[in-house]
Structures are given as structure tokens and as C-alpha cells.
Short mmCIF file of C-alpha atoms in Angstrom, two decimals:
data_model
loop_
_atom_site.label_atom_id
_atom_site.label_comp_id
_atom_site.label_asym_id
_atom_site.label_seq_id
_atom_site.Cartn_x
_atom_site.Cartn_y
_atom_site.Cartn_z
CA MET I 5 -0.04 0.01 0.03
CA SER I 6 1.41 3.53 -1.51
CA THR I 7 -0.11 7.38 -0.07
CA GLU I 8 -0.24 9.44 -2.72
CA THR I 9 -2.37 13.02 -3.94
CA VAL I 10 -4.13 12.68 -6.94
CA THR I 11 -6.61 14.64 -9.55
CA ILE I 12 -9.68 13.17 -10.19
CA ALA I 13 -10.34 13.24 -13.75
CA ASN I 14 -13.59 11.75 -14.58
CA LEU I 15 -16.34 9.30 -13.35
CA GLY I 16 -15.68 5.46 -14.41
CA ALA I 17 -18.71 3.01 -15.27
CA GLU I 18 -19.10 2.15 -11.94
CA GLY I 19 -19.36 5.51 -10.41
CA ASP I 20 -15.56 5.74 -9.40
CA GLY I 21 -13.88 8.69 -9.35
CA VAL I 22 -10.57 7.92 -12.03
CA ALA I 23 -7.22 9.37 -11.32
CA HIS I 24 -4.65 9.06 -15.09
CA THR I 25 -1.13 8.89 -13.19
CA PRO I 26 1.85 7.51 -14.74
CA ALA I 27 1.27 4.30 -13.29
CA GLY I 28 -2.31 3.66 -15.36
CA ALA I 29 -5.88 4.64 -13.86
CA VAL I 30 -6.63 4.90 -10.23
CA TYR I 31 -10.11 3.68 -9.07
CA VAL I 32 -11.45 6.24 -6.09
CA PRO I 33 -15.05 5.76 -4.65
CA PHE I 34 -16.80 8.74 -3.37
CA ALA I 35 -14.01 11.25 -5.37
CA LEU I 36 -15.66 13.24 -7.67
CA PRO I 37 -14.22 15.12 -10.74
CA GLY I 38 -12.22 18.19 -10.33
CA GLU I 39 -10.73 17.33 -6.67
CA THR I 40 -7.33 16.61 -5.23
CA VAL I 41 -7.52 13.55 -2.48
CA ALA I 42 -5.08 12.32 -0.62
CA ILE I 43 -5.47 8.05 -1.41
CA ALA I 44 -4.24 4.87 0.20
CA ARG I 45 -3.71 2.98 -2.96
CA VAL I 46 -3.43 -0.61 -3.23
CA LYS I 47 -2.91 -1.16 -7.43
CA ASN I 48 -5.65 0.53 -9.42
CA GLN I 49 -7.90 0.29 -6.25
CA GLY I 50 -7.71 4.44 -3.86
CA THR I 51 -8.91 4.99 -0.61
CA ILE I 52 -9.96 8.33 0.31
CA MET I 53 -7.73 9.23 3.33
CA SER I 54 -8.62 13.23 2.91
CA ILE I 55 -10.12 15.68 0.98
CA THR I 56 -7.61 18.74 -0.44
CA THR I 57 -9.72 20.43 -2.95
CA PRO I 58 -13.81 19.44 -2.81
CA SER I 59 -15.88 19.41 -6.01
CA PRO I 60 -18.41 22.37 -5.90
CA ASP I 61 -20.90 20.03 -6.90
CA ARG I 62 -20.02 17.97 -3.58
CA ARG I 63 -23.08 17.74 -1.61
CA ALA I 64 -24.49 16.20 2.00
CA PRO I 65 -25.56 12.61 1.51
CA ALA I 66 -29.30 11.55 2.03
CA CYS I 67 -27.91 8.30 4.39
CA ARG I 68 -26.36 7.69 7.90
CA HIS I 69 -25.25 4.74 5.67
CA PHE I 70 -23.13 6.07 3.03
CA GLY I 71 -19.76 7.06 2.19
CA PRO I 72 -16.29 6.11 3.50
CA ASP I 73 -17.06 7.46 7.48
CA ALA I 74 -20.92 6.12 7.45
CA GLU I 75 -20.99 3.84 11.19
CA GLY I 76 -20.73 0.42 10.65
CA GLY I 77 -19.02 0.47 6.83
CA ALA I 78 -20.51 1.94 3.56
CA CYS I 79 -23.47 0.41 2.28
CA GLY I 80 -23.08 -0.87 -1.79
CA GLY I 81 -26.30 0.18 -2.24
CA CYS I 82 -25.29 3.35 -3.51
CA SER I 83 -22.35 4.79 -5.18
CA LEU I 84 -23.66 8.60 -5.71
CA GLN I 85 -25.46 10.28 -3.23
CA HIS I 86 -22.73 12.98 -3.18
CA TYR I 87 -22.92 14.26 -6.23
CA ALA I 88 -25.44 17.15 -6.60
CA ASP I 89 -28.20 16.57 -9.58
CA ALA I 90 -27.69 18.07 -12.50
CA PRO I 91 -23.71 16.79 -12.78
CA TYR I 92 -25.01 13.26 -11.33
CA GLN I 93 -27.78 13.40 -14.43
CA ALA I 94 -25.43 14.71 -17.06
CA TYR I 95 -23.26 11.52 -16.06
CA LYS I 96 -25.91 9.03 -16.02
CA ARG I 97 -26.99 10.49 -19.81
CA GLY I 98 -23.62 10.35 -20.97
CA LEU I 99 -23.20 6.81 -19.52
CA VAL I 100 -25.83 6.38 -22.87
CA VAL I 101 -24.19 8.59 -25.44
CA ASP I 102 -20.92 7.17 -24.64
CA ALA I 103 -21.86 3.97 -25.42
CA LEU I 104 -23.61 4.67 -28.77
CA LYS I 105 -20.58 6.69 -29.73
CA ALA I 106 -18.24 3.96 -29.31
CA LYS I 107 -20.64 1.86 -32.19
CA GLY I 108 -20.50 4.71 -34.33
CA LEU I 109 -23.85 5.74 -33.10
CA ASP I 110 -24.01 9.70 -33.31
CA VAL I 111 -28.05 10.07 -32.71
CA PRO I 112 -29.97 12.36 -30.77
CA VAL I 113 -30.42 11.41 -27.11
CA ALA I 114 -32.83 13.19 -24.98
CA PRO I 115 -32.54 14.71 -21.29
CA LEU I 116 -31.96 11.91 -18.67
CA ILE I 117 -36.18 10.96 -17.17
CA PRO I 118 -34.71 11.44 -13.17
CA ALA I 119 -35.55 9.24 -10.49
CA GLN I 120 -36.61 10.11 -6.98
CA PRO I 121 -35.85 9.44 -3.56
CA GLY I 122 -38.77 7.08 -1.88
CA GLU I 123 -39.63 4.98 -5.24
CA ARG I 124 -38.11 2.07 -5.56
CA ARG I 125 -40.76 -0.85 -4.94
CA ARG I 126 -38.74 -3.82 -5.48
CA THR I 127 -35.37 -4.26 -2.83
CA VAL I 128 -33.44 -6.97 -2.73
CA PHE I 129 -31.53 -7.08 0.07
CA THR I 130 -28.90 -9.62 2.11
CA MET I 131 -29.37 -10.90 5.39
CA ARG I 132 -27.50 -13.29 8.18
CA ARG I 133 -28.02 -13.78 11.67
CA THR I 134 -25.04 -12.92 14.10
CA GLU I 135 -25.32 -13.00 17.98
CA LYS I 136 -26.78 -10.32 18.39
CA GLU I 137 -29.35 -9.33 15.53
CA MET I 138 -30.49 -10.38 12.36
CA LEU I 139 -29.03 -8.17 9.73
CA ILE I 140 -30.78 -6.87 6.82
CA GLY I 141 -28.90 -4.54 4.41
CA PHE I 142 -26.66 -4.39 1.27
CA ASN I 143 -22.96 -5.44 1.06
CA GLN I 144 -20.51 -3.17 1.49
CA ALA I 145 -18.90 -2.83 -1.88
CA GLY I 146 -16.39 -5.43 -2.88
CA SER I 147 -17.34 -7.40 0.33
CA HIS I 148 -19.09 -9.72 1.61
CA HIS I 149 -19.50 -7.58 5.04
CA ILE I 150 -23.60 -6.87 5.13
CA VAL I 151 -23.92 -2.87 6.20
CA SER I 152 -27.23 -3.59 8.37
CA ILE I 153 -29.60 -0.16 7.39
CA ARG I 154 -32.05 1.55 9.62
CA GLU I 155 -32.92 3.89 6.40
CA CYS I 156 -33.00 3.84 2.75
CA PRO I 157 -33.73 6.58 1.16
CA VAL I 158 -33.81 4.99 -2.52
CA ALA I 159 -36.78 2.65 -1.24
CA VAL I 160 -40.08 3.20 -1.19
CA PRO I 161 -41.66 4.38 2.36
CA GLY I 162 -43.55 0.99 2.92
CA ILE I 163 -40.65 -0.93 2.38
CA VAL I 164 -38.44 1.20 4.63
CA ALA I 165 -41.42 1.02 7.50
CA ARG I 166 -41.28 -2.78 7.74
CA LEU I 167 -37.79 -3.33 8.10
CA ASP I 168 -38.38 -4.83 11.66
CA ASP I 169 -41.04 -7.35 10.07
CA ILE I 170 -38.59 -8.45 7.43
CA ARG I 171 -35.52 -8.89 10.09
CA ALA I 172 -38.54 -10.93 12.09
CA ILE I 173 -39.50 -12.83 9.19
CA GLY I 174 -35.96 -13.61 8.14
CA SER I 175 -35.16 -14.54 11.63
CA ALA I 176 -37.56 -17.08 11.93
CA LEU I 177 -36.79 -18.55 8.38
CA ALA I 178 -32.65 -18.19 9.06
CA THR I 179 -31.44 -21.85 9.60
CA SER I 180 -27.47 -20.73 9.90
CA ALA I 181 -25.21 -18.11 10.21
CA ASP I 182 -25.06 -17.76 6.55
CA PRO I 183 -26.03 -15.07 4.60
CA PHE I 184 -29.09 -15.43 2.26
CA ARG I 185 -30.96 -12.76 0.24
CA VAL I 186 -34.95 -11.70 0.49
CA THR I 187 -36.53 -10.01 -2.76
CA VAL I 188 -38.99 -7.62 -1.39
CA LEU I 189 -41.89 -6.27 -3.78
CA GLU I 190 -44.52 -3.22 -2.53
CA THR I 191 -47.67 -4.81 -4.04
CA ALA I 192 -51.42 -3.65 -3.97
CA THR I 193 -52.08 -5.92 -1.21
CA GLY I 194 -49.48 -5.88 0.83
CA LEU I 195 -45.34 -7.04 0.78
CA ASP I 196 -44.12 -9.88 -1.02
CA LEU I 197 -41.13 -11.40 0.52
CA GLY I 198 -39.17 -13.65 -1.92
CA PHE I 199 -36.26 -15.77 0.31
CA GLU I 200 -33.42 -17.15 -1.59
CA GLY I 201 -30.08 -19.10 -0.26
CA ILE I 202 -31.57 -20.69 2.85
CA ARG I 203 -30.37 -24.32 3.48
CA LYS I 204 -31.93 -26.86 4.68
CA LEU I 205 -35.29 -25.17 5.63
CA GLY I 206 -37.64 -27.65 7.78
CA ASP I 207 -41.21 -27.43 8.89
CA LYS I 208 -39.73 -25.85 12.21
CA GLU I 209 -38.90 -22.73 10.80
CA ARG I 210 -41.54 -22.30 8.24
CA GLN I 211 -44.09 -23.04 11.58
CA ALA I 212 -41.94 -20.17 13.19
CA MET I 213 -42.36 -18.02 9.88
CA THR I 214 -46.31 -18.65 9.73
CA ARG I 215 -46.83 -17.85 13.24
CA THR I 216 -44.80 -14.39 12.63
CA VAL I 217 -46.80 -12.97 8.95
CA LEU I 218 -49.99 -14.19 10.55
CA ARG I 219 -49.17 -11.61 13.99
CA LEU I 220 -47.79 -9.06 11.58
CA LYS I 221 -50.32 -8.15 8.89
CA GLY I 222 -49.85 -6.63 5.82
CA ILE I 223 -47.55 -9.53 4.26
CA ALA I 224 -49.24 -10.68 1.55
CA ARG I 225 -46.84 -13.94 0.41
CA VAL I 226 -43.37 -15.46 1.58
CA SER I 227 -41.66 -17.99 -0.64
CA HIS I 228 -38.38 -19.42 -0.74
CA GLU I 229 -36.70 -20.56 -3.91
CA GLY I 230 -39.98 -19.90 -5.84
CA GLU I 231 -41.54 -22.21 -3.51
CA ILE I 232 -44.76 -20.18 -1.67
CA LEU I 233 -44.73 -20.52 1.71
CA ILE I 234 -47.76 -18.48 2.73
CA GLU I 235 -49.67 -16.12 1.11
CA PRO I 236 -52.50 -14.43 2.90
CA VAL I 237 -53.26 -12.69 -0.12
CA LYS I 238 -52.78 -12.60 -3.88
CA PRO I 239 -50.09 -9.92 -4.41
CA LEU I 240 -51.38 -7.81 -7.00
CA ILE I 241 -49.21 -5.05 -9.07
CA SER I 242 -50.89 -3.06 -12.08
CA PHE I 243 -49.45 -2.81 -15.47
CA GLY I 244 -51.91 0.26 -17.04
CA GLY I 245 -54.36 -0.94 -15.14
CA VAL I 246 -54.66 -4.46 -15.78
CA PRO I 247 -54.04 -6.62 -12.34
CA VAL I 248 -51.24 -9.27 -11.71
CA SER I 249 -49.53 -11.68 -9.53
CA PRO I 250 -45.99 -11.52 -10.15
CA ALA I 251 -44.11 -14.72 -9.88
CA PRO I 252 -42.51 -15.16 -6.45
CA ALA I 253 -39.02 -12.90 -6.60
CA GLY I 254 -40.41 -12.81 -10.50
CA PHE I 255 -38.70 -9.65 -12.23
CA THR I 256 -40.99 -6.71 -11.87
CA GLN I 257 -39.36 -2.91 -13.03
CA ALA I 258 -37.52 -1.28 -9.93
CA THR I 259 -39.73 1.57 -9.77
CA VAL I 260 -43.41 2.83 -11.21
CA ALA I 261 -42.19 5.68 -12.38
CA ALA I 262 -39.44 4.19 -14.40
CA GLU I 263 -42.04 1.67 -16.02
CA GLU I 264 -44.38 4.42 -16.66
CA ALA I 265 -41.83 7.00 -18.25
CA MET I 266 -41.27 3.51 -20.78
CA ALA I 267 -44.26 2.32 -21.32
CA GLU I 268 -45.59 5.60 -22.66
CA LEU I 269 -43.04 5.68 -24.54
CA VAL I 270 -43.35 2.48 -26.00
CA LEU I 271 -47.22 2.62 -26.95
CA GLY I 272 -46.54 6.15 -28.19
CA HIS I 273 -44.79 4.89 -30.51
CA LEU I 274 -46.68 1.58 -31.28
CA ALA I 275 -49.53 3.66 -31.64
CA LYS I 276 -50.96 2.54 -34.90
CA ALA I 277 -49.81 -1.50 -34.87
CA LYS I 278 -52.42 -3.76 -34.97
CA LYS I 279 -50.46 -6.60 -34.20
CA ILE I 280 -47.21 -6.56 -31.78
CA ALA I 281 -44.69 -8.79 -30.61
CA ASP I 282 -43.19 -8.66 -26.84
CA LEU I 283 -39.83 -10.60 -26.68
CA PHE I 284 -38.66 -10.75 -23.24
CA ALA I 285 -42.44 -10.35 -22.22
CA GLY I 286 -41.97 -10.55 -18.71
CA ALA I 287 -45.03 -10.84 -16.98
CA GLY I 288 -46.47 -8.18 -18.74
CA THR I 289 -45.32 -5.05 -18.45
CA PHE I 290 -45.60 -3.60 -22.61
CA ALA I 291 -47.95 -6.59 -23.63
CA LEU I 292 -50.86 -5.82 -21.34
CA ARG I 293 -50.50 -2.11 -21.81
CA LEU I 294 -50.87 -2.89 -25.80
CA ALA I 295 -53.35 -5.15 -25.82
CA ARG I 296 -55.81 -2.50 -25.32
CA LYS I 297 -55.38 -1.51 -28.54
CA ALA I 298 -53.44 -3.86 -30.45
CA LYS I 299 -53.23 -8.23 -30.44
CA VAL I 300 -50.20 -9.49 -28.99
CA HIS I 301 -47.87 -12.08 -29.38
CA ALA I 302 -46.29 -12.30 -26.06
CA VAL I 303 -42.99 -14.23 -26.17
CA GLU I 304 -40.86 -15.03 -22.61
CA GLY I 305 -38.35 -17.84 -21.68
CA GLU I 306 -39.41 -18.09 -17.10
CA ALA I 307 -42.23 -19.96 -17.17
CA LYS I 308 -43.96 -18.58 -14.24
CA ALA I 309 -43.60 -15.07 -15.50
CA LEU I 310 -45.26 -16.01 -18.40
CA ALA I 311 -48.19 -17.84 -16.75
CA ALA I 312 -48.65 -14.54 -14.94
CA LEU I 313 -49.17 -12.71 -17.99
CA ASP I 314 -51.38 -15.42 -19.77
CA LEU I 315 -53.83 -16.02 -16.36
CA ALA I 316 -54.12 -11.88 -16.26
CA ALA I 317 -54.98 -11.29 -19.62
CA ARG I 318 -57.45 -13.60 -19.77
CA ASN I 319 -58.80 -12.39 -16.58
CA THR I 320 -58.80 -8.95 -17.62
CA GLN I 321 -62.01 -7.51 -19.89
CA GLY I 322 -61.67 -5.27 -22.70
CA LEU I 323 -58.00 -6.80 -23.85
CA LYS I 324 -57.34 -7.73 -27.80
CA PRO I 325 -56.15 -11.29 -28.42
CA VAL I 326 -52.89 -12.27 -26.46
CA THR I 327 -51.31 -15.24 -27.30
CA VAL I 328 -48.02 -16.32 -24.98
CA GLU I 329 -44.98 -18.62 -26.16
CA LYS I 330 -42.68 -20.02 -23.85
CA ARG I 331 -39.35 -19.54 -25.64
CA ASP I 332 -35.53 -18.93 -24.93
CA LEU I 333 -34.67 -16.04 -27.06
CA PHE I 334 -31.23 -16.05 -26.55
CA ARG I 335 -30.78 -20.04 -27.93
CA ARG I 336 -34.34 -19.91 -30.37
CA PRO I 337 -34.66 -16.38 -31.57
CA LEU I 338 -38.25 -15.98 -33.49
CA MET I 339 -37.20 -16.14 -37.34
CA VAL I 340 -37.90 -13.86 -40.05
CA SER I 341 -40.42 -16.12 -41.46
CA GLU I 342 -42.25 -15.80 -37.94
CA LEU I 343 -42.21 -12.32 -37.67
CA LYS I 344 -43.65 -11.63 -40.69
CA GLY I 345 -47.48 -9.76 -40.44
CA PHE I 346 -46.35 -7.82 -37.16
CA ASP I 347 -46.27 -4.40 -38.02
CA GLY I 348 -44.70 -3.02 -34.16
CA LEU I 349 -42.62 -5.31 -31.64
CA VAL I 350 -40.78 -4.04 -28.84
CA PHE I 351 -38.10 -6.25 -26.74
CA ASP I 352 -36.91 -5.59 -23.12
CA PRO I 353 -33.95 -8.25 -23.05
CA PRO I 354 -31.35 -8.53 -19.47
CA ARG I 355 -28.52 -7.02 -19.42
CA ALA I 356 -27.03 -9.09 -21.97
CA GLY I 357 -29.06 -8.00 -24.47
CA ALA I 358 -31.02 -9.46 -27.27
CA GLU I 359 -27.95 -9.93 -29.99
CA ALA I 360 -29.29 -13.45 -31.97
CA GLN I 361 -32.75 -11.68 -32.25
CA VAL I 362 -31.69 -8.22 -33.66
CA LYS I 363 -30.05 -10.42 -35.98
CA GLU I 364 -33.69 -12.00 -36.77
CA LEU I 365 -35.36 -8.33 -36.91
CA ALA I 366 -32.55 -6.67 -38.93
CA ARG I 367 -34.33 -8.52 -41.82
CA THR I 368 -37.27 -7.91 -41.38
CA ALA I 369 -40.19 -5.39 -42.47
CA VAL I 370 -41.21 -4.39 -38.78
CA PRO I 371 -42.18 -0.89 -39.77
CA ARG I 372 -41.90 -0.06 -36.06
CA ILE I 373 -39.59 -1.25 -32.73
CA ALA I 374 -39.10 -0.51 -29.48
CA ALA I 375 -35.79 -1.51 -27.48
CA VAL I 376 -35.73 -1.71 -23.87
CA SER I 377 -32.74 -1.44 -22.13
CA CYS I 378 -30.52 -1.92 -18.54
CA ASN I 379 -27.68 -1.96 -20.37
CA PRO I 380 -26.62 1.22 -22.47
CA LEU I 381 -23.51 -1.14 -23.91
CA THR I 382 -25.42 -4.00 -24.99
CA LEU I 383 -27.96 -1.86 -26.31
CA ALA I 384 -25.71 0.10 -28.41
CA ARG I 385 -24.25 -3.18 -30.08
CA ASP I 386 -27.67 -4.62 -30.98
CA LEU I 387 -28.93 -0.79 -31.91
CA ARG I 388 -26.01 -1.18 -34.29
CA VAL I 389 -27.24 -4.33 -36.01
CA LEU I 390 -30.19 -2.95 -36.54
CA VAL I 391 -29.32 0.58 -37.95
CA ASP I 392 -27.24 -1.68 -40.56
CA GLY I 393 -30.16 -3.40 -41.73
CA GLY I 394 -31.59 -0.50 -42.59
CA TYR I 395 -33.67 0.80 -39.21
CA ARG I 396 -33.65 4.83 -38.79
CA ILE I 397 -32.64 5.18 -34.53
CA ASP I 398 -35.71 7.55 -34.30
CA SER I 399 -35.06 8.54 -30.47
CA VAL I 400 -32.89 7.52 -27.39
CA THR I 401 -34.32 8.33 -24.17
CA PRO I 402 -32.21 7.43 -20.89
CA ILE I 403 -34.40 6.45 -17.72
CA ASP I 404 -32.94 6.70 -14.18
CA GLN I 405 -34.53 3.84 -12.05
CA PHE I 406 -31.66 2.86 -9.68
CA LEU I 407 -31.31 6.60 -8.44
CA TRP I 408 -28.01 7.47 -6.88
CA SER I 409 -26.47 4.28 -8.95
CA SER I 410 -23.84 3.74 -11.77
CA HIS I 411 -27.28 1.75 -13.92
CA VAL I 412 -29.44 3.51 -15.91
CA GLU I 413 -31.95 2.46 -18.45
CA ALA I 414 -32.73 3.73 -21.76
CA VAL I 415 -35.53 3.29 -24.70
CA ALA I 416 -34.71 3.56 -28.19
CA LEU I 417 -37.39 3.69 -30.64
CA LEU I 418 -36.64 2.93 -34.41
CA SER I 419 -38.32 2.58 -37.38
CA ARG I 420 -38.20 1.20 -41.02
CA GLU I 421 -38.82 3.34 -44.52
CA LYS I 422 -41.81 1.59 -46.38
#
């Protein structure tokens, strides 16, 4: 370990400050561009010892668990609470701009649609039982150390207010001192808790959990590894007014505001389409909204998510026909011949993107495509394929869903001339 003073040139892709030194780039968490900081350096990682010249964009963090001086260690849930709004939002938009430019796509990028504190309805916590207490929180960045939290300005108040209740349920289920995870989703009917990683869960733990849940009230469902342990009331969320009961610990957009912003862009772009394909459809975020005005074919590889979509479509009056297909689009993308007849398409893949699928899409005549992504790098790669196939990028809109992190969503709208 060595100690030195460096100047931070920019923020890296993970939100760390980057100092360019004769020995190469050094990454310094919690540092901001323009700052001069004294660091303890190990290889290419630096830890702030003191700040000689602070940035005018530095501000006090919103949470006691953030930063190098946080009691109990720095929570790894956020990396940019100390950055003022305007440069923070410019940084996130820049991640999308830079990814597109790296693929030779010099297209207009809209201003970032910002996120606000208290919006995160879906949060994944790490839990572990110790001799003194039940820990619930987030791992410190680059560490297995769990920072047990008492507040979280990012999460919806309905989750923060129930942290002690989630602790109690986790304590009833824990069978050892090993860490495990819980996905917490706020639904219209109560919290949906999906636990993963508890070893040798037995009748004793299940019975203790049941007693705890019935005593606490306000818990819609508790599951473990996809198995429903107790469901006092079916958890329900709404996709454009269509009630859906998601699969246990299933994927949903992390905030309602970001989901609605994405949906508005997608629905506006595909407003005139009569037959739409929704690829990587999940539980129906877009498909069920689109079905208000168009026939929709929803394709998804996760059976439980697809079943939730199908059930919601069947039980909702006023929708156009919705068909579903379970299919691994990474291994078996829809081919050109299968996409004939669709006049609109939306795809929203995992972080890996939709490389195999867009190679087929680029050869189709589908007039309008909406591409939704949580990874600017794979989005840019996929858009390059579509542009090379003759599509025009009409707009790209970055959307902040993971406040004070380095993650950013984007919606790209494309069209093909007749």
C-alpha cells in the first residue's frame, strides 16, 4: 500500500472517481471530478484519506449509511449520493451517449428522465443471523460484509417502515449464520417477500415463519426459492390498469415511475400498430398495456412470468387477443418468417441484450421497433445491428430507475421506411 495525492479526472462506469497517473488509471470510490484527494493506493484501487480540494458539486449524502465514514461501513446500495443533481444526471445520460458513440451511432439522446427518493418498490436485501441481531441490508462494495441498515432513502416508505418485520420473518426462517437474500416487492395488497439461499429449511422454520406472518399482518406472500410458503392474500401489481400477480421473486421494474415512463414511450411509438410482438415479455409490463388497442404475441423464457401474464390477460375484460409462447430467445430467436405480419415490436432483454434476436429483426420488414434496455453497452451493440439492417433510430431516452447508482435504463425507438 502506498499513499499519494491525485486529481480526479472523471467518473468511471461504476461511479468511482478516476485519476490518471503515470502508472495507469486509479479508481477512487466517493471521489468526484475535479477533486484533489489524498489516497491510500493498492494497485489500481484508491481509498480516500482526505480531500484537499473538494468539488463544488459535492453535497451531503441523504443517508447515514453512505460514504467512507459511515458507521458500520459504507452500504453498497448507492455510489453517488454525494453528487449534485445536475452533474449526476449528466453523468448518467453520458453513459448512454458514450456507449452509442463507441458503436458509431451519433444520434440525439434526450435528457435523462430523473428518479426521485422513495420510489424503489422492489429491493433485494442480504440478511444474516449473528449472535446479537438479524442483519438486513446491503453488502459493502467489493466485500461480503453486510451493512445493516435502519433507513433507505431510495426505497418506498412502505418497505422502510417494515424493515423490522422483514427482520423478524428472516429470523424465523434462518437455519444458520450463513447469509441469504430476500427480494421485497411492495404490492397493492401487501409486501411480497421472496427468500433465496436458506439451507435445509424445515418444518420448524416454516411454522415459526407462519406464526410471525399472521401476527404481523400486511404481508401478502412469503416464498423460498420460488416455493410459496404462505400467501395470506394474493400480491397484485398493475400494468396500465391490468392487475397481475407476479411470480415469487419474479422480475418487475424497480420503480412505478420508470415503468410508466418506459411504457409511455413504447405505447406512443407503437400506437398505430395492429399486431405487436413483445419479446422478453416478462409478466406483461408492455404486453398487457399494448393489448388495450392491438393484438399481442408475448414471448418469454421464464415459465412462471409467462403464466402470470397469461392469467392476467385471460381475466381482464376489454383486451385484444393476447397469445403467449415460452421460448429461450437467446438460443431460439424468432426467425424472419415468424415475424411476418407484425407491424410493431418491443423487446426488453436482460443485461446481456438481444444479439441473436436483433440479427433476425434486422432482416425483417417490421415498420416500428421499441428497444428497452438496462445496459447501454449491449443496447448500443444491438442498435448497431438494426441500423446496419436499414432501421433508423428516431429517439433514445435515458431513464433513471436506480437512484444514486451507476445503472441507467434507456428506450430507443426505431422505424423502417416502407
